[in-house]
mmCIF file of N, CA and C in Angstrom:
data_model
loop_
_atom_site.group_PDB
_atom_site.id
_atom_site.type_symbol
_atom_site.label_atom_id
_atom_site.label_comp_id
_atom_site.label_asym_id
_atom_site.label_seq_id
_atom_site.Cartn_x
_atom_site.Cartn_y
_atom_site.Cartn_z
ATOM 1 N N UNK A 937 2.327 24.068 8.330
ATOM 2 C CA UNK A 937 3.039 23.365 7.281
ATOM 3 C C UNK A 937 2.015 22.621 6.418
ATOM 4 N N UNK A 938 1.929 22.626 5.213
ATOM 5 C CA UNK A 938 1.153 21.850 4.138
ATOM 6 C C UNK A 938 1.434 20.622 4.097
ATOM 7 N N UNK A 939 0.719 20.100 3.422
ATOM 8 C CA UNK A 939 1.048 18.229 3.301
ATOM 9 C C UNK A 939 2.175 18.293 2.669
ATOM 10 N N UNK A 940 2.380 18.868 1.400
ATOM 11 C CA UNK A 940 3.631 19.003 0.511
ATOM 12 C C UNK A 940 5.129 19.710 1.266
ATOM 13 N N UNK A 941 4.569 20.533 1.980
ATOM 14 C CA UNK A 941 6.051 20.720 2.655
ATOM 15 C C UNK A 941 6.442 19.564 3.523
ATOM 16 N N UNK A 942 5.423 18.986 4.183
ATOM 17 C CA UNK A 942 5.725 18.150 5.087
ATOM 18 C C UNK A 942 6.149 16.685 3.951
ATOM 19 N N UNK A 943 5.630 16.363 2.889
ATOM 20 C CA UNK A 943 6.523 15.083 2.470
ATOM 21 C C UNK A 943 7.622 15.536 2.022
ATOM 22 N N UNK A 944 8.462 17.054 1.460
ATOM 23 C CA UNK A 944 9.492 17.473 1.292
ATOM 24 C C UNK A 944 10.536 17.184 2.140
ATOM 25 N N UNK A 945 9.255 17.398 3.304
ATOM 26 C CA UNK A 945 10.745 17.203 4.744
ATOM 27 C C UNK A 945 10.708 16.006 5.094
ATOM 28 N N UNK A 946 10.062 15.162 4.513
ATOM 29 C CA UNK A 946 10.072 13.632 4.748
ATOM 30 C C UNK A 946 11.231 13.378 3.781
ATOM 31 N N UNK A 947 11.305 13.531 2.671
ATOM 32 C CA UNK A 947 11.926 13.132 0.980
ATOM 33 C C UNK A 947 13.398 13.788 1.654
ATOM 34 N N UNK A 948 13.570 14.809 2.425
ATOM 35 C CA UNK A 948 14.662 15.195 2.351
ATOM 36 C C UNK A 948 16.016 14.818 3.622
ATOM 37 N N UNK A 949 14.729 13.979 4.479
ATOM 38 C CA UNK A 949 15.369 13.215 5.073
ATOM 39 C C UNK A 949 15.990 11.520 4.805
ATOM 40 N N UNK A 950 15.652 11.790 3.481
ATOM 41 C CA UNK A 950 16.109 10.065 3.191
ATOM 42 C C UNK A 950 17.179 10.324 2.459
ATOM 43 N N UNK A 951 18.198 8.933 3.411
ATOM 44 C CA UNK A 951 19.776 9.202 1.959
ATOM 45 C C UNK A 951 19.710 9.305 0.501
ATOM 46 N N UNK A 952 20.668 9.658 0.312
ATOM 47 C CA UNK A 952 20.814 10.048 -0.915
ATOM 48 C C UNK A 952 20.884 8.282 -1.895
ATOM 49 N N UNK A 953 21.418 7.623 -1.323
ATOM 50 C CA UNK A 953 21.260 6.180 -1.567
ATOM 51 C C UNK A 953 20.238 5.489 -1.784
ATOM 52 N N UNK A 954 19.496 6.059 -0.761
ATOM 53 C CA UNK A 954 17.894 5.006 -0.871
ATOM 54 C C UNK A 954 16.640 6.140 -1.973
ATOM 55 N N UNK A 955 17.208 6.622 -2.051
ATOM 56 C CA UNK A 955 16.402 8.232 -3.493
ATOM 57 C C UNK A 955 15.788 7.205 -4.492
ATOM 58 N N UNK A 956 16.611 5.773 -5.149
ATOM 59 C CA UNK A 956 16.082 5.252 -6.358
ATOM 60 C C UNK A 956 14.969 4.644 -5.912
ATOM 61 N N UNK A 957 14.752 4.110 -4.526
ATOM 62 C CA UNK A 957 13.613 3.097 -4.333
ATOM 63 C C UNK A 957 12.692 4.009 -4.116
ATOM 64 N N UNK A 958 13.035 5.602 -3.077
ATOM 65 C CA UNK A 958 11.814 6.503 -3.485
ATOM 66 C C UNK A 958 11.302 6.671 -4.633
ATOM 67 N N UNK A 959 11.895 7.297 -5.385
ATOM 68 C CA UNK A 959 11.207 8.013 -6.795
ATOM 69 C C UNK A 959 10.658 6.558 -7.593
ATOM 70 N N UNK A 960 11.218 5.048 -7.702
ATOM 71 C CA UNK A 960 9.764 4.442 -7.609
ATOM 72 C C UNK A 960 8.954 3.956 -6.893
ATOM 73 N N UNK A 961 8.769 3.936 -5.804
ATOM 74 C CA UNK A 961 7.375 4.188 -5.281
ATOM 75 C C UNK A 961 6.697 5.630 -5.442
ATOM 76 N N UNK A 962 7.284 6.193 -5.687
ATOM 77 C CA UNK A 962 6.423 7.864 -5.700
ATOM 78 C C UNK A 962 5.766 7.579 -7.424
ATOM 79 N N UNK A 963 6.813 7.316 -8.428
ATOM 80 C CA UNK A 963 5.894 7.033 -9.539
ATOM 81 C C UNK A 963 5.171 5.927 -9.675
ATOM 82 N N UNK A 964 5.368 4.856 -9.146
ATOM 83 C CA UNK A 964 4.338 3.871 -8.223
ATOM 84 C C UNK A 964 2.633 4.608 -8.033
ATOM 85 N N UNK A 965 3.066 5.106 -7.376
ATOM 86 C CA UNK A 965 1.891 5.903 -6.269
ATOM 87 C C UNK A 965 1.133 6.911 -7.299
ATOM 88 N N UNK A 966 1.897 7.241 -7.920
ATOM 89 C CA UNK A 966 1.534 8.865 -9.011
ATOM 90 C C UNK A 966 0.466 7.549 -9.758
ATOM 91 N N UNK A 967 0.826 6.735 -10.369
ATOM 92 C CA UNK A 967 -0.069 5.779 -11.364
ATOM 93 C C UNK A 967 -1.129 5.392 -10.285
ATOM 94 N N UNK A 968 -0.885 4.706 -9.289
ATOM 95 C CA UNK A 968 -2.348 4.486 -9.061
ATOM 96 C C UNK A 968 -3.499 5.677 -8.358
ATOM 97 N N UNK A 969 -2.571 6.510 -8.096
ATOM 98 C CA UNK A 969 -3.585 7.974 -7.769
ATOM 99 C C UNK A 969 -4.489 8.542 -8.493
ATOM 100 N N UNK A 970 -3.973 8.619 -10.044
ATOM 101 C CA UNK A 970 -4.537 8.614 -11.340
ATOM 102 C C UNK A 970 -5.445 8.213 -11.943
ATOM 103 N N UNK A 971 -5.203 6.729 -11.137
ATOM 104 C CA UNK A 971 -6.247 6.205 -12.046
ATOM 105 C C UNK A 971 -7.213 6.045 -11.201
ATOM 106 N N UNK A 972 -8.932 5.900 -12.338
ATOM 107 C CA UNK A 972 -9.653 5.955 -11.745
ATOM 108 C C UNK A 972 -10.527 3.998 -11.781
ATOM 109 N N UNK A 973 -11.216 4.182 -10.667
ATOM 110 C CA UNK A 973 -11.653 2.467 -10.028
ATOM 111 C C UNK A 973 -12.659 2.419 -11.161
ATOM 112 N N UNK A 974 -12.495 1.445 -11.641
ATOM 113 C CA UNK A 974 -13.304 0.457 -12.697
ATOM 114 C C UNK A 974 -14.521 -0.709 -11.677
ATOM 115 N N UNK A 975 -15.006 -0.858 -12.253
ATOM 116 C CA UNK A 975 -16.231 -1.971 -11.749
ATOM 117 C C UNK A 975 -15.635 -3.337 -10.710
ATOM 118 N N UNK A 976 -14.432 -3.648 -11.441
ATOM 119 C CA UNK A 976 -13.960 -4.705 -10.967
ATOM 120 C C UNK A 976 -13.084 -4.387 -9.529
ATOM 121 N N UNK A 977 -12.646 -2.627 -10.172
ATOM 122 C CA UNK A 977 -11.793 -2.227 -8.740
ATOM 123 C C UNK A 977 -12.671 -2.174 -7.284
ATOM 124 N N UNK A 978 -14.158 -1.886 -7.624
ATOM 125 C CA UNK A 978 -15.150 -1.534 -6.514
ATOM 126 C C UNK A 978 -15.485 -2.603 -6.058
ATOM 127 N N UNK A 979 -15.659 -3.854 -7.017
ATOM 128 C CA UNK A 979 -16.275 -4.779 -6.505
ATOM 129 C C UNK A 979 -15.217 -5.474 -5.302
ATOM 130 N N UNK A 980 -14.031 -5.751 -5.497
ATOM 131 C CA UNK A 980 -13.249 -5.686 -4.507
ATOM 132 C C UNK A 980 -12.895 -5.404 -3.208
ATOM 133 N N UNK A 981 -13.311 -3.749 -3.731
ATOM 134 C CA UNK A 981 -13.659 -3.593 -2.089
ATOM 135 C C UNK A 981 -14.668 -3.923 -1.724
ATOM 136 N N UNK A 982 -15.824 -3.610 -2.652
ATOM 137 C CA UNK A 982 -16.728 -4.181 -1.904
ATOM 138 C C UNK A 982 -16.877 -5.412 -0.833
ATOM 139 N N UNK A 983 -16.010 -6.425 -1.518
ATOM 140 C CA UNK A 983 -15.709 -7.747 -1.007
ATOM 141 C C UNK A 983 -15.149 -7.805 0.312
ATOM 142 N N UNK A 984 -13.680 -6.883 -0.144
ATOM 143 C CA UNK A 984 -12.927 -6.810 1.346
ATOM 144 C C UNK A 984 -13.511 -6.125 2.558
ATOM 145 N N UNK A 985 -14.765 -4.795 2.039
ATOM 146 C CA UNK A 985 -15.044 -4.164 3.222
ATOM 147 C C UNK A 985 -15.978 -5.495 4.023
ATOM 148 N N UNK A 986 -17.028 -6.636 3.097
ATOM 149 C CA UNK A 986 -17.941 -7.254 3.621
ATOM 150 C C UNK A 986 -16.667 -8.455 4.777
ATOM 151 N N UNK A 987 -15.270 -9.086 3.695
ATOM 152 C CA UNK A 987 -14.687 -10.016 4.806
ATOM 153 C C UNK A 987 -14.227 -9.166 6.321
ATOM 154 N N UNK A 988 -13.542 -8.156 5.756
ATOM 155 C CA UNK A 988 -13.349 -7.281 7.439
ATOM 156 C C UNK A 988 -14.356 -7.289 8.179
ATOM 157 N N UNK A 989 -15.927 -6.960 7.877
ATOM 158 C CA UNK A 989 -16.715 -7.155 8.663
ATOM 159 C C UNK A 989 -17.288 -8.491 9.535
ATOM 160 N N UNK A 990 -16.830 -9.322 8.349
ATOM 161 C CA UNK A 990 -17.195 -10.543 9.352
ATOM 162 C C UNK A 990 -15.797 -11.678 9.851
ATOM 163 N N UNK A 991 -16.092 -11.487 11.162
ATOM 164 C CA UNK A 991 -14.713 -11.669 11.688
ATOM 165 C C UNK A 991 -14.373 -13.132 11.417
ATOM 166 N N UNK A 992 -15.029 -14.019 11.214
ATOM 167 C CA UNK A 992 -14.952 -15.658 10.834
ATOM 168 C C UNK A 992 -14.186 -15.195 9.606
ATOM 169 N N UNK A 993 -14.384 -14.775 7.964
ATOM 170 C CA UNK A 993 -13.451 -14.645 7.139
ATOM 171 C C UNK A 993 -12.193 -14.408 7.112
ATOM 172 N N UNK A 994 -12.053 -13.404 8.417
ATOM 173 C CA UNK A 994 -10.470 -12.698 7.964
ATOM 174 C C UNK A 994 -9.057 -13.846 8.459
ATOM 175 N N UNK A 995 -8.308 -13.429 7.892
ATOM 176 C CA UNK A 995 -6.829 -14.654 7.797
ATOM 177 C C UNK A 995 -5.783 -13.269 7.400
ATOM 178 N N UNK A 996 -5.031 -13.244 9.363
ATOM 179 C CA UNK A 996 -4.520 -12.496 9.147
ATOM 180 C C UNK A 996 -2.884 -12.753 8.348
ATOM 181 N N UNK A 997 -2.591 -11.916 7.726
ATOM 182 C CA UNK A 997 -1.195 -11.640 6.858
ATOM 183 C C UNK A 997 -0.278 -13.000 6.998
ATOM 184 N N UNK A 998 -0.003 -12.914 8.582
ATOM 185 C CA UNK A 998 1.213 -14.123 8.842
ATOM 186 C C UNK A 998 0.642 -15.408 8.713
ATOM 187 N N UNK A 999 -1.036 -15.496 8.897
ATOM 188 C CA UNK A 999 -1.090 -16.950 8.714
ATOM 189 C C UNK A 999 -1.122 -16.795 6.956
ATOM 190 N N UNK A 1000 -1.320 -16.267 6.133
ATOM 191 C CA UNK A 1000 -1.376 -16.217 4.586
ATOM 192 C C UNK A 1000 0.163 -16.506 4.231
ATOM 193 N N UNK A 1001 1.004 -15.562 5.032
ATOM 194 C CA UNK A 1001 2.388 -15.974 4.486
ATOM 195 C C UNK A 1001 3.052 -17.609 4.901
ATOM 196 N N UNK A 1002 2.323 -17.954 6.588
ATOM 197 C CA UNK A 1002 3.164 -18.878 6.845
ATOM 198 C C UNK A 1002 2.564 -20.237 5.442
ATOM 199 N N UNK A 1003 0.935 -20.149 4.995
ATOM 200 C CA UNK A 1003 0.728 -21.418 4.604
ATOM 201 C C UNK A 1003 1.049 -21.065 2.875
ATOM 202 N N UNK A 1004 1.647 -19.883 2.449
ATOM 203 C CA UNK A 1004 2.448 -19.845 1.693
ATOM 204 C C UNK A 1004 3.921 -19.934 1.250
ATOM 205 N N UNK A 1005 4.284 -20.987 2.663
ATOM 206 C CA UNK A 1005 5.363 -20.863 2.768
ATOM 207 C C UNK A 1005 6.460 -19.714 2.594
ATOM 208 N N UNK A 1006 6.023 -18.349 2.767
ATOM 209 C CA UNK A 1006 7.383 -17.015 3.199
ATOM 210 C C UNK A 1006 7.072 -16.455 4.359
ATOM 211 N N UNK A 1007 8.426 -16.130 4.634
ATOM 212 C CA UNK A 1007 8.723 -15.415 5.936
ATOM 213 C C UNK A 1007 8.900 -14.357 5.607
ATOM 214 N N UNK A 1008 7.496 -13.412 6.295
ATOM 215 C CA UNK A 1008 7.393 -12.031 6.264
ATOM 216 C C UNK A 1008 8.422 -11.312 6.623
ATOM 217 N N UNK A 1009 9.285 -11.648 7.422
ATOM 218 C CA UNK A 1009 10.062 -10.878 8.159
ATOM 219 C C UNK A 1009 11.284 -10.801 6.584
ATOM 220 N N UNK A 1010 11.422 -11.606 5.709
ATOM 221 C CA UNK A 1010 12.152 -11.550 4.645
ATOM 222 C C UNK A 1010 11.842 -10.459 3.347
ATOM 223 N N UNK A 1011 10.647 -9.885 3.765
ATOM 224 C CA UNK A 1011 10.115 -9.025 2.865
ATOM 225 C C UNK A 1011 10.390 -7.769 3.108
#
């Protein structure tokens, strides 16, 4: 099976209801696939690959949400 058959049979398992929030994230996804990383996009990672590496930087998700006051679980 190809990648494309296989997200077909992903796409064709989702209700027919939840179809609008697919098709935008899929044109979501189509735009940033497209485009290509600018200076500022690299430097970024650059950044994030150096905080992942050093384990003193990283602040995982829930402590970012709790001292932003939201509850992930609401997202």
């Amino acid at each position: 099976m190809t990648l494309k058959e296989r997200a077909y049979k992903i796409i064709d398992e989702i209700p027919e209801d939840k179809m609008a929030k697919v098709i935008a994230i899929l044109e979501n996804l189509k735009e940033l696939i497209e485009e290509e990383l600018d200076e500022f996009d690299i430097q970024l990672i650059e950044e994030a690959k150096q905080v992942l590496a050093s384990e003193n930087e990283y602040v995982p998700f829930e402590e970012v949400f709790k001292e932003a006051g939201i509850n992930g679980e609401e997202l």
